[in-house]
Amino acid sequence: NIWRFPGTAYANGGGAFLVPYLVALVLVGIPMLWLDYAMGHKLRGSPPWALRRLAAGGEVLGWFQTFVCFVIMVYYGAVLAWGVQYTIYSVNEAWGGDPTSFFLESFLEKVPGNTFSWAPAWSVMIPLALVWVLVLLVIGRGLSKGVEAANKVFLPLLVVLFLIMVVRALFLPGAVEGLNAFFSPHWESLANPQVWLAAFAQIFFSLSVGFGIMLTYASYLQRRRSNLVGTGLVAGFANS
């Protein structure tokens, strides 16, 4: 939601986009989250194992979900590497007066035309390698000692960096015009089916429902006294 929602909303009616977004959240997002939680908590396993126990042939769907997660993880690693490097660049605004050229030419080292180059872009490759090493170490340590322990560091760090970025953005030239463009509702856009499709896609994207991720997390909950309804409501609305 932090990096994808603003652009999606701006391109789909501005402030009016909040209407289909909230409809999608309430009618599909949170119910799907509850479904993932319930299946994971009841069937106690990763997607292939849980869906195999649910129905014949379900294991195939579970492996498909796992494959989708792998694909997402591969390109998220690259996005994280960009973010890590740009956090360093932001200290002295290394991109200068032409951020686009800096990103494409200096950072990504984009080659001209349709040619292909094996030469590594070290500014991307080094942080990407570090990100993958860190991710593999976290996963290897398991849920409690790995993912949960990492979240105790990276989620507060995310909040701090996000607040710094928001405060900084509010004092940039043209900030008021940008906020007006973002929040001004274009109500006529609600008649466009593509706007509603974008809202539902954003919900699936940001809540990670239907990918087996939340199902897997829920399999680690205690068998008793696990408030799936309350947890789903907190996760769904806090995410938004």
Coordinates of C-alpha atoms in Angstrom, one line a residue:
N1 CA 0.0 0.0 0.0
I2 CA 2.8 2.4 0.8
W3 CA 4.4 2.3 -2.7
R4 CA 1.6 1.1 -4.9
F5 CA -1.6 2.7 -3.6
P6 CA -0.9 6.4 -4.3
G7 CA -0.2 5.8 -7.9
T8 CA -3.1 3.5 -8.4
A9 CA -5.5 5.9 -6.7
Y10 CA -4.2 8.9 -8.7
A11 CA -4.7 7.0 -12.0
N12 CA -8.2 5.8 -11.0
G13 CA -10.2 8.8 -9.9
G14 CA -8.1 10.3 -7.1
G15 CA -10.1 10.6 -3.9
A16 CA -13.0 8.8 -5.4
F17 CA -10.9 5.6 -5.6
L18 CA -11.4 5.2 -1.9
V19 CA -15.0 4.2 -2.4
P20 CA -14.3 1.0 -4.5
Y21 CA -11.2 0.4 -2.4
L22 CA -13.1 0.3 0.8
V23 CA -15.9 -1.8 -0.8
A24 CA -13.3 -4.3 -2.0
L25 CA -11.7 -4.3 1.4
V26 CA -15.0 -5.1 3.3
L27 CA -16.6 -7.4 0.8
V28 CA -13.6 -9.4 -0.4
G29 CA -10.3 -8.5 1.4
I30 CA -11.3 -9.2 5.0
P31 CA -13.5 -12.3 4.2
M32 CA -10.6 -13.7 2.1
L33 CA -8.3 -13.0 5.0
W34 CA -10.6 -14.8 7.4
L35 CA -10.8 -17.8 5.0
D36 CA -7.0 -18.0 4.8
Y37 CA -6.7 -17.7 8.5
A38 CA -9.4 -20.4 9.1
M39 CA -7.9 -22.8 6.7
G40 CA -4.3 -22.4 8.0
H41 CA -5.4 -22.6 11.6
K42 CA -7.6 -25.7 11.0
L43 CA -5.4 -27.6 8.5
R44 CA -2.0 -26.8 10.2
G45 CA 0.3 -26.7 7.2
S46 CA 1.8 -24.9 4.2
P47 CA -0.4 -24.5 1.1
P48 CA 0.3 -27.9 -0.6
W49 CA -0.2 -29.9 2.6
A50 CA -3.2 -27.9 3.9
L51 CA -5.1 -28.0 0.5
R52 CA -4.2 -31.7 0.1
R53 CA -6.0 -32.3 3.4
L54 CA -8.9 -30.1 2.3
A55 CA -9.7 -31.8 -1.0
A56 CA -8.4 -34.3 -3.6
G57 CA -6.2 -32.4 -6.1
G58 CA -5.8 -29.5 -3.7
E59 CA -2.1 -30.1 -3.4
V60 CA -1.6 -28.9 -7.0
L61 CA -3.2 -25.6 -6.2
G62 CA -1.1 -25.3 -3.1
W63 CA 2.1 -25.8 -5.1
F64 CA 0.9 -23.2 -7.6
Q65 CA 0.4 -20.7 -4.7
T66 CA 4.0 -21.6 -3.6
F67 CA 5.3 -20.9 -7.1
V68 CA 3.5 -17.6 -7.2
C69 CA 5.1 -16.6 -3.9
F70 CA 8.5 -17.6 -5.3
V71 CA 8.0 -15.4 -8.4
I72 CA 6.9 -12.5 -6.2
M73 CA 9.9 -13.0 -3.9
V74 CA 12.3 -12.8 -6.8
Y75 CA 11.2 -9.4 -8.0
Y76 CA 10.6 -8.1 -4.5
G77 CA 14.3 -8.9 -3.8
A78 CA 15.2 -6.5 -6.7
V79 CA 12.8 -3.8 -5.5
L80 CA 14.3 -4.1 -2.0
A81 CA 17.8 -3.8 -3.4
W82 CA 16.8 -0.6 -5.1
G83 CA 15.3 0.7 -1.9
V84 CA 18.4 -0.1 0.1
Q85 CA 20.7 1.6 -2.4
Y86 CA 18.4 4.6 -2.7
T87 CA 18.2 5.0 1.1
I88 CA 22.0 5.6 0.9
Y89 CA 21.6 7.9 -2.1
S90 CA 19.0 9.9 -0.3
V91 CA 21.5 11.2 2.2
N92 CA 23.1 13.5 -0.3
E93 CA 20.5 13.3 -3.1
A94 CA 22.9 11.6 -5.4
W95 CA 20.4 11.6 -8.3
G96 CA 20.9 15.4 -8.7
G97 CA 18.7 17.4 -11.0
D98 CA 17.8 14.5 -13.4
P99 CA 16.5 11.6 -11.3
T100 CA 15.2 9.6 -14.3
S101 CA 18.5 9.6 -16.1
F102 CA 20.3 8.8 -12.9
F103 CA 18.0 5.8 -12.3
L104 CA 18.2 4.4 -15.8
E105 CA 21.7 5.2 -16.8
S106 CA 23.9 5.5 -13.7
F107 CA 22.0 3.1 -11.4
L108 CA 20.5 0.4 -13.7
E109 CA 23.2 1.0 -16.4
K110 CA 20.6 0.5 -19.1
V111 CA 22.1 -0.4 -22.4
P112 CA 20.9 1.4 -25.5
G113 CA 18.3 0.0 -28.0
N114 CA 17.5 -3.7 -27.9
T115 CA 21.0 -4.9 -27.1
F116 CA 21.9 -7.2 -24.2
S117 CA 24.9 -6.9 -21.8
W118 CA 26.3 -9.4 -19.4
A119 CA 28.2 -6.7 -17.6
P120 CA 26.9 -6.5 -14.0
A121 CA 25.4 -3.3 -12.6
W122 CA 27.3 -3.4 -9.3
S123 CA 25.1 -0.7 -7.7
V124 CA 22.2 -3.1 -8.0
M125 CA 24.1 -6.4 -7.7
I126 CA 25.8 -5.8 -4.4
P127 CA 22.7 -4.8 -2.4
L128 CA 20.7 -7.5 -4.2
A129 CA 23.2 -10.2 -3.0
L130 CA 23.1 -8.8 0.5
V131 CA 19.3 -8.8 0.5
W132 CA 19.1 -12.4 -0.6
V133 CA 21.7 -13.5 2.0
L134 CA 19.6 -11.7 4.7
V135 CA 16.3 -13.2 3.5
L136 CA 17.7 -16.7 3.4
L137 CA 19.2 -16.3 6.9
V138 CA 15.8 -15.1 8.3
I139 CA 13.9 -17.9 6.6
G140 CA 16.4 -20.5 7.7
R141 CA 15.9 -19.4 11.4
G142 CA 12.2 -20.2 11.2
L143 CA 9.1 -18.2 12.0
S144 CA 9.7 -17.2 15.6
K145 CA 13.5 -16.7 15.6
G146 CA 13.6 -15.6 12.0
V147 CA 10.6 -13.8 10.6
E148 CA 9.2 -12.6 13.9
A149 CA 12.6 -11.4 15.2
A150 CA 13.3 -9.6 11.9
N151 CA 9.9 -7.9 12.1
K152 CA 10.7 -6.5 15.5
V153 CA 13.6 -4.6 13.9
F154 CA 12.3 -3.9 10.3
L155 CA 8.7 -2.8 11.1
P156 CA 9.7 0.0 13.5
L157 CA 12.4 1.0 11.0
L158 CA 9.8 1.0 8.2
V159 CA 7.6 3.3 10.3
V160 CA 10.4 5.7 11.1
L161 CA 11.6 5.9 7.5
F162 CA 8.0 6.3 6.2
L163 CA 7.3 9.2 8.6
I164 CA 10.6 10.9 7.6
M165 CA 9.6 10.5 3.9
V166 CA 6.1 11.8 4.5
V167 CA 7.2 14.9 6.5
R168 CA 9.9 15.6 3.9
A169 CA 7.4 15.3 1.0
L170 CA 5.0 17.7 2.7
F171 CA 7.6 20.5 2.6
L172 CA 8.7 19.9 -1.0
P173 CA 7.8 22.5 -3.6
G174 CA 4.4 21.8 -5.1
A175 CA 3.3 19.5 -2.2
V176 CA -0.1 21.2 -1.9
E177 CA -0.8 20.8 -5.6
G178 CA 0.2 17.2 -5.4
L179 CA -2.1 16.5 -2.4
N180 CA -5.0 18.3 -4.2
A181 CA -4.5 16.2 -7.3
F182 CA -4.3 13.0 -5.2
F183 CA -7.3 13.6 -3.0
S184 CA -9.7 15.5 -5.3
P185 CA -12.4 13.0 -6.2
H186 CA -13.4 12.5 -9.8
W187 CA -16.8 10.8 -9.1
E188 CA -17.4 10.1 -12.8
S189 CA -14.6 7.5 -12.7
L190 CA -16.8 5.3 -10.5
A191 CA -18.7 4.4 -13.7
N192 CA -15.6 2.9 -15.2
P193 CA -15.3 -0.9 -14.5
Q194 CA -11.5 -0.7 -14.8
V195 CA -11.4 1.5 -11.7
W196 CA -13.3 -1.1 -9.7
L197 CA -11.0 -3.8 -11.1
A198 CA -7.9 -1.8 -10.0
A199 CA -9.4 -1.5 -6.5
F200 CA -10.0 -5.2 -6.1
A201 CA -6.5 -5.9 -7.5
Q202 CA -5.0 -3.6 -5.0
I203 CA -6.7 -5.4 -2.1
F204 CA -5.4 -8.8 -3.2
F205 CA -2.0 -7.3 -3.8
S206 CA -1.7 -5.5 -0.5
L207 CA -3.3 -8.1 1.8
S208 CA -1.6 -11.0 0.1
V209 CA -4.8 -13.1 0.3
G210 CA -5.2 -16.1 -1.9
F211 CA -1.4 -16.7 -2.3
G212 CA -1.1 -19.1 0.6
I213 CA 1.0 -16.6 2.7
M214 CA -1.6 -15.8 5.3
L215 CA -2.7 -19.5 5.3
T216 CA 0.9 -20.5 6.3
Y217 CA 1.2 -17.8 9.0
A218 CA -2.1 -18.9 10.5
S219 CA -0.9 -22.5 10.7
Y220 CA 1.5 -21.4 13.5
L221 CA -1.3 -19.9 15.7
Q222 CA -2.2 -21.7 18.9
R223 CA -4.9 -24.4 18.3
R224 CA -7.1 -22.8 21.0
R225 CA -7.8 -19.2 22.0
S226 CA -6.8 -17.8 18.7
N227 CA -9.0 -14.8 17.8
L228 CA -9.1 -15.1 14.0
V229 CA -11.9 -12.6 13.5
G230 CA -10.2 -9.8 15.5
T231 CA -6.8 -10.6 14.0
G232 CA -8.2 -10.3 10.5
L233 CA -9.9 -7.0 11.2
V234 CA -6.8 -5.5 12.8
A235 CA -4.6 -6.7 9.9
G236 CA -7.0 -5.6 7.2
F237 CA -7.7 -2.1 8.5
A238 CA -4.2 -1.4 9.8
N239 CA -2.8 -2.3 6.4
S240 CA -5.2 0.2 4.8

